[in-house]
mmCIF file of C-alpha atoms and ligand atoms in Angstrom:
data_model
loop_
_atom_site.group_PDB
_atom_site.id
_atom_site.type_symbol
_atom_site.label_atom_id
_atom_site.label_comp_id
_atom_site.label_asym_id
_atom_site.label_seq_id
_atom_site.Cartn_x
_atom_site.Cartn_y
_atom_site.Cartn_z
ATOM 1 C CA UNK A 904 -19.503 -13.859 -4.897
ATOM 2 C CA UNK A 905 -17.633 -14.460 -7.988
ATOM 3 C CA UNK A 906 -13.457 -15.118 -6.781
ATOM 4 C CA UNK A 907 -14.631 -15.608 -3.230
ATOM 5 C CA UNK A 908 -13.750 -18.667 -1.528
ATOM 6 C CA UNK A 909 -12.733 -19.912 1.807
ATOM 7 C CA UNK A 910 -9.266 -19.446 3.252
ATOM 8 C CA UNK A 911 -8.801 -23.467 3.518
ATOM 9 C CA UNK A 912 -9.093 -23.960 -0.220
ATOM 10 C CA UNK A 913 -5.555 -21.987 -0.871
ATOM 11 C CA UNK A 914 -3.231 -24.771 -1.618
ATOM 12 C CA UNK A 915 0.412 -24.247 -1.803
ATOM 13 C CA UNK A 916 2.767 -26.462 -4.165
ATOM 14 C CA UNK A 917 5.888 -26.527 -5.836
ATOM 15 C CA UNK A 918 4.809 -24.020 -8.295
ATOM 16 C CA UNK A 919 3.199 -21.587 -6.051
ATOM 17 C CA UNK A 920 5.144 -18.589 -4.426
ATOM 18 C CA UNK A 921 3.380 -16.981 -1.797
ATOM 19 C CA UNK A 922 4.269 -12.903 -2.203
ATOM 20 C CA UNK A 923 4.547 -11.077 1.021
ATOM 21 C CA UNK A 924 4.040 -7.516 0.325
ATOM 22 C CA UNK A 925 5.755 -4.770 2.565
ATOM 23 C CA UNK A 926 5.541 -6.105 6.120
ATOM 24 C CA UNK A 927 7.974 -2.981 7.248
ATOM 25 C CA UNK A 928 7.986 -1.158 9.782
ATOM 26 C CA UNK A 929 6.361 1.952 8.857
ATOM 27 C CA UNK A 930 3.463 0.084 7.623
ATOM 28 C CA UNK A 931 3.113 -2.881 10.530
ATOM 29 C CA UNK A 932 4.884 -1.478 13.921
ATOM 30 C CA UNK A 933 2.227 1.296 15.538
ATOM 31 C CA UNK A 934 5.327 3.669 15.704
ATOM 32 C CA UNK A 935 5.316 3.399 12.101
ATOM 33 C CA UNK A 936 5.048 6.655 9.677
ATOM 34 C CA UNK A 937 2.551 5.067 7.531
ATOM 35 C CA UNK A 938 1.477 2.562 10.120
ATOM 36 C CA UNK A 939 -1.754 0.638 8.711
ATOM 37 C CA UNK A 940 -4.406 -0.261 11.177
ATOM 38 C CA UNK A 941 -4.162 -4.060 11.947
ATOM 39 C CA UNK A 942 -0.598 -4.503 10.293
ATOM 40 C CA UNK A 943 1.018 -6.057 13.461
ATOM 41 C CA UNK A 944 -1.767 -9.036 13.121
ATOM 42 C CA UNK A 945 -1.302 -9.292 9.350
ATOM 43 C CA UNK A 946 2.830 -10.023 10.430
ATOM 44 C CA UNK A 947 1.316 -13.046 12.267
ATOM 45 C CA UNK A 948 -1.492 -13.906 9.958
ATOM 46 C CA UNK A 949 1.678 -13.758 7.074
ATOM 47 C CA UNK A 950 3.921 -15.938 9.216
ATOM 48 C CA UNK A 951 1.284 -18.704 9.309
ATOM 49 C CA UNK A 952 0.815 -19.081 5.479
ATOM 50 C CA UNK A 953 4.550 -18.821 5.134
ATOM 51 C CA UNK A 954 4.826 -22.002 7.865
ATOM 52 C CA UNK A 955 1.997 -23.386 5.419
ATOM 53 C CA UNK A 956 3.598 -22.563 2.076
ATOM 54 C CA UNK A 957 7.363 -23.595 2.903
ATOM 55 C CA UNK A 958 5.621 -27.301 4.364
ATOM 56 C CA UNK A 959 4.410 -27.752 0.797
ATOM 57 C CA UNK A 960 7.232 -26.922 -0.995
ATOM 58 C CA UNK A 961 6.249 -23.554 -2.121
ATOM 59 C CA UNK A 962 8.467 -20.685 -2.702
ATOM 60 C CA UNK A 963 8.188 -17.858 -0.894
ATOM 61 C CA UNK A 964 9.341 -14.006 -1.760
ATOM 62 C CA UNK A 965 8.861 -10.618 -0.472
ATOM 63 C CA UNK A 966 8.563 -7.169 -1.534
ATOM 64 C CA UNK A 967 9.868 -3.865 0.224
ATOM 65 C CA UNK A 968 8.696 -0.427 -0.469
ATOM 66 C CA UNK A 969 12.110 1.460 -0.972
ATOM 67 C CA UNK A 970 12.352 5.008 -0.834
ATOM 68 C CA UNK A 971 15.114 7.963 -1.382
ATOM 69 C CA UNK A 972 14.557 10.969 1.225
ATOM 70 C CA UNK A 973 12.981 12.664 -1.758
ATOM 71 C CA UNK A 974 10.776 11.248 -3.890
ATOM 72 C CA UNK A 975 7.275 12.776 -5.837
ATOM 73 C CA UNK A 976 5.650 9.531 -3.633
ATOM 74 C CA UNK A 977 6.106 11.945 -0.663
ATOM 75 C CA UNK A 978 3.706 14.577 0.553
ATOM 76 C CA UNK A 979 6.647 16.819 1.108
ATOM 77 C CA UNK A 980 7.805 16.506 -2.272
ATOM 78 C CA UNK A 981 4.493 16.559 -4.415
ATOM 79 C CA UNK A 982 2.834 13.425 -3.585
ATOM 80 C CA UNK A 983 0.043 12.044 -1.271
ATOM 81 C CA UNK A 984 2.021 10.113 1.262
ATOM 82 C CA UNK A 985 4.303 10.710 4.524
ATOM 83 C CA UNK A 986 7.843 9.887 4.405
ATOM 84 C CA UNK A 987 7.833 6.258 4.873
ATOM 85 C CA UNK A 988 10.434 3.773 4.371
ATOM 86 C CA UNK A 989 13.322 5.504 3.327
ATOM 87 C CA UNK A 990 16.081 3.521 2.144
ATOM 88 C CA UNK A 991 18.516 2.368 4.638
ATOM 89 C CA UNK A 992 16.299 2.981 7.781
ATOM 90 C CA UNK A 993 14.180 1.434 10.605
ATOM 91 C CA UNK A 994 11.026 1.972 9.022
ATOM 92 C CA UNK A 995 12.209 0.523 5.803
ATOM 93 C CA UNK A 996 13.389 -2.928 7.694
ATOM 94 C CA UNK A 997 10.926 -5.775 7.320
ATOM 95 C CA UNK A 998 9.263 -6.370 10.788
ATOM 96 C CA UNK A 999 11.783 -8.374 13.275
ATOM 97 C CA UNK A 1000 8.845 -10.853 14.020
ATOM 98 C CA UNK A 1001 8.570 -11.956 9.841
ATOM 99 C CA UNK A 1002 9.613 -15.378 9.147
ATOM 100 C CA UNK A 1003 12.329 -14.641 6.206
ATOM 101 C CA UNK A 1004 12.196 -17.578 3.891
ATOM 102 C CA UNK A 1005 12.902 -16.490 0.388
ATOM 103 C CA UNK A 1006 14.484 -13.654 -1.447
ATOM 104 C CA UNK A 1007 13.503 -10.026 -1.338
ATOM 105 C CA UNK A 1008 12.443 -7.594 -3.729
ATOM 106 C CA UNK A 1009 13.245 -3.570 -3.605
ATOM 107 C CA UNK A 1010 10.618 -1.487 -5.208
ATOM 108 C CA UNK A 1011 11.704 2.683 -6.093
ATOM 109 C CA UNK A 1012 15.181 2.074 -5.341
ATOM 110 C CA UNK A 1013 15.851 4.849 -8.043
ATOM 111 C CA UNK A 1014 13.080 7.034 -7.114
ATOM 112 C CA UNK A 1015 10.358 5.360 -9.108
ATOM 113 C CA UNK A 1016 6.836 5.518 -8.028
ATOM 114 C CA UNK A 1017 3.855 3.310 -7.913
ATOM 115 C CA UNK A 1018 2.655 0.389 -6.112
ATOM 116 C CA UNK A 1019 3.095 -2.928 -7.642
ATOM 117 C CA UNK A 1020 5.677 -5.537 -6.544
ATOM 118 C CA UNK A 1021 5.724 -6.348 -10.541
ATOM 119 C CA UNK A 1022 6.124 -2.977 -12.234
ATOM 120 C CA UNK A 1023 8.086 0.355 -11.268
ATOM 121 C CA UNK A 1024 7.102 4.089 -13.017
ATOM 122 C CA UNK A 1025 9.791 6.591 -13.769
ATOM 123 C CA UNK A 1026 7.870 10.023 -12.289
ATOM 124 C CA UNK A 1027 9.266 12.178 -15.053
ATOM 125 C CA UNK A 1028 8.533 10.166 -17.691
ATOM 126 C CA UNK A 1029 6.087 7.803 -16.543
ATOM 127 C CA UNK A 1030 7.766 4.976 -18.224
ATOM 128 C CA UNK A 1031 6.886 1.728 -16.442
ATOM 129 C CA UNK A 1032 9.487 -0.556 -16.371
ATOM 130 C CA UNK A 1033 9.787 -4.255 -14.559
ATOM 131 C CA UNK A 1034 11.361 -5.563 -11.232
ATOM 132 C CA UNK A 1035 13.313 -8.463 -11.060
ATOM 133 C CA UNK A 1036 9.756 -10.264 -9.426
ATOM 134 C CA UNK A 1037 8.669 -11.416 -12.483
ATOM 135 C CA UNK A 1038 12.001 -13.585 -13.390
ATOM 136 C CA UNK A 1039 12.670 -14.604 -9.986
ATOM 137 C CA UNK A 1040 9.215 -16.201 -10.366
ATOM 138 C CA UNK A 1041 9.694 -17.813 -13.367
ATOM 139 C CA UNK A 1042 13.160 -18.894 -12.782
ATOM 140 C CA UNK A 1043 11.800 -20.727 -9.961
ATOM 141 C CA UNK A 1044 8.796 -22.324 -12.382
ATOM 142 C CA UNK A 1045 6.184 -20.595 -10.607
ATOM 143 C CA UNK A 1046 2.765 -20.704 -11.895
ATOM 144 C CA UNK A 1047 0.616 -19.721 -9.280
ATOM 145 C CA UNK A 1048 0.929 -16.714 -7.048
ATOM 146 C CA UNK A 1049 -0.942 -15.894 -3.768
ATOM 147 C CA UNK A 1050 -0.602 -12.423 -2.218
ATOM 148 C CA UNK A 1051 -0.416 -11.087 1.358
ATOM 149 C CA UNK A 1052 0.576 -8.543 3.002
ATOM 150 C CA UNK A 1053 0.558 -4.740 3.080
ATOM 151 C CA UNK A 1054 -1.431 -2.367 2.154
ATOM 152 C CA UNK A 1055 -4.332 -4.372 0.277
ATOM 153 C CA UNK A 1056 -5.458 -0.929 -1.242
ATOM 154 C CA UNK A 1057 -2.447 -0.265 -2.554
ATOM 155 C CA UNK A 1058 0.855 -2.312 -2.905
ATOM 156 C CA UNK A 1059 -0.922 -6.004 -2.319
ATOM 157 C CA UNK A 1060 -3.753 -4.615 -4.845
ATOM 158 C CA UNK A 1061 -1.319 -3.752 -7.713
ATOM 159 C CA UNK A 1062 0.994 -6.553 -7.023
ATOM 160 C CA UNK A 1063 -1.570 -9.552 -7.729
ATOM 161 C CA UNK A 1064 -3.389 -7.292 -10.371
ATOM 162 C CA UNK A 1065 0.213 -7.124 -12.139
ATOM 163 C CA UNK A 1066 0.198 -10.532 -11.445
ATOM 164 C CA UNK A 1067 -1.893 -11.525 -14.046
ATOM 165 C CA UNK A 1068 -0.493 -10.376 -17.420
ATOM 166 C CA UNK A 1069 2.438 -11.411 -15.988
ATOM 167 C CA UNK A 1070 0.957 -14.882 -16.765
ATOM 168 C CA UNK A 1071 0.656 -16.043 -13.322
ATOM 169 C CA UNK A 1072 -2.717 -16.969 -11.807
ATOM 170 C CA UNK A 1073 -3.205 -14.751 -8.601
ATOM 171 C CA UNK A 1074 -5.221 -15.065 -5.363
ATOM 172 C CA UNK A 1075 -5.309 -12.494 -2.402
ATOM 173 C CA UNK A 1076 -5.922 -13.631 1.134
ATOM 174 C CA UNK A 1077 -7.594 -11.224 2.483
ATOM 175 C CA UNK A 1078 -7.437 -12.108 6.285
ATOM 176 C CA UNK A 1079 -3.535 -11.610 6.000
ATOM 177 C CA UNK A 1080 -3.741 -8.134 4.665
ATOM 178 C CA UNK A 1081 -5.137 -4.520 5.971
ATOM 179 C CA UNK A 1082 -5.787 -1.546 3.936
ATOM 180 C CA UNK A 1083 -5.137 2.083 4.458
ATOM 181 C CA UNK A 1084 -8.617 3.115 3.964
ATOM 182 C CA UNK A 1085 -7.898 7.048 2.834
ATOM 183 C CA UNK A 1086 -11.792 7.023 1.787
ATOM 184 C CA UNK A 1087 -14.132 4.433 3.753
ATOM 185 C CA UNK A 1088 -14.271 1.589 1.590
ATOM 186 C CA UNK A 1089 -11.379 1.783 -0.313
ATOM 187 C CA UNK A 1090 -10.677 -1.963 0.761
ATOM 188 C CA UNK A 1091 -14.125 -3.487 -0.669
ATOM 189 C CA UNK A 1092 -13.344 -0.937 -3.679
ATOM 190 C CA UNK A 1093 -9.762 -3.042 -4.080
ATOM 191 C CA UNK A 1094 -11.656 -6.458 -3.638
ATOM 192 C CA UNK A 1095 -14.260 -5.730 -6.479
ATOM 193 C CA UNK A 1096 -11.155 -4.440 -8.674
ATOM 194 C CA UNK A 1097 -9.267 -7.362 -8.168
ATOM 195 C CA UNK A 1098 -12.106 -9.772 -8.723
ATOM 196 C CA UNK A 1099 -13.048 -7.867 -11.954
ATOM 197 C CA UNK A 1100 -9.061 -8.402 -13.120
ATOM 198 C CA UNK A 1101 -9.509 -12.213 -12.326
ATOM 199 C CA UNK A 1102 -7.732 -12.401 -8.820
ATOM 200 C CA UNK A 1103 -9.467 -14.962 -7.147
ATOM 201 C CA UNK A 1104 -10.251 -12.965 -3.487
ATOM 202 C CA UNK A 1105 -10.090 -15.339 -0.540
ATOM 203 C CA UNK A 1106 -12.323 -14.656 2.227
HETATM 204 C C1 VGL B 2240 2.361 1.517 0.157
HETATM 205 C C2 VGL B 2240 1.741 3.652 0.109
HETATM 206 C C3 VGL B 2240 2.578 4.263 0.090
HETATM 207 C C4 VGL B 2240 1.949 -0.051 0.460
HETATM 208 C C5 VGL B 2240 3.585 1.836 -0.131
HETATM 209 O O1 VGL B 2240 2.932 -0.572 0.817
HETATM 210 O O2 VGL B 2240 0.797 -0.427 0.126
HETATM 211 N N1 VGL B 2240 1.360 2.230 0.182
HETATM 212 N N2 VGL B 2240 3.223 3.321 -0.711
HETATM 213 ZN ZN1 ZN B 2241 5.969 3.986 -0.721
#
């Protein structure tokens, strides 16, 4: 299938950044409020990629979903999600087993909505604004990103898709992600959408 290649083809070098998306307790720990099935295994697979990336001199950067107590992102405030990743709480912390070897970009800090590590959206005006991620990557001389983490059908998908118009070539390592699958098949639809947007999905 177009855009699908074997894992061993993922190649890290100094112009590559591994973007580790939202490996936080609320998504990755079975006790988390929005636990993604397989989340703990994703932390383990992300760690293996982080080690490979660092050995090749690649850059590693992390994103963190970071919400105020009330936000239209949450079901109780008009959105669709249970309360999760509230600033300063255990659920918002990066998983304790995750190897942290680079900067972390928090998204949603001002109550903005959206899933991408590159952009956030004002829930009132609908205006999109950039996070520091693209600037951090450009500053580091990055041309290619490899995206892993949680969740495939939300923040991994949005982050990888946004990397392309931001000027980076982008790949997603399927085995180092897991999907929420609110609807069965959301994972495969996410992969199809990524492929159509020019992201290489590596199985
Ligand atoms: C995410 C749902 C709500 C994610 C964040 O990190 O994929 N999913 N907020
Ligand atoms: Zn969220």
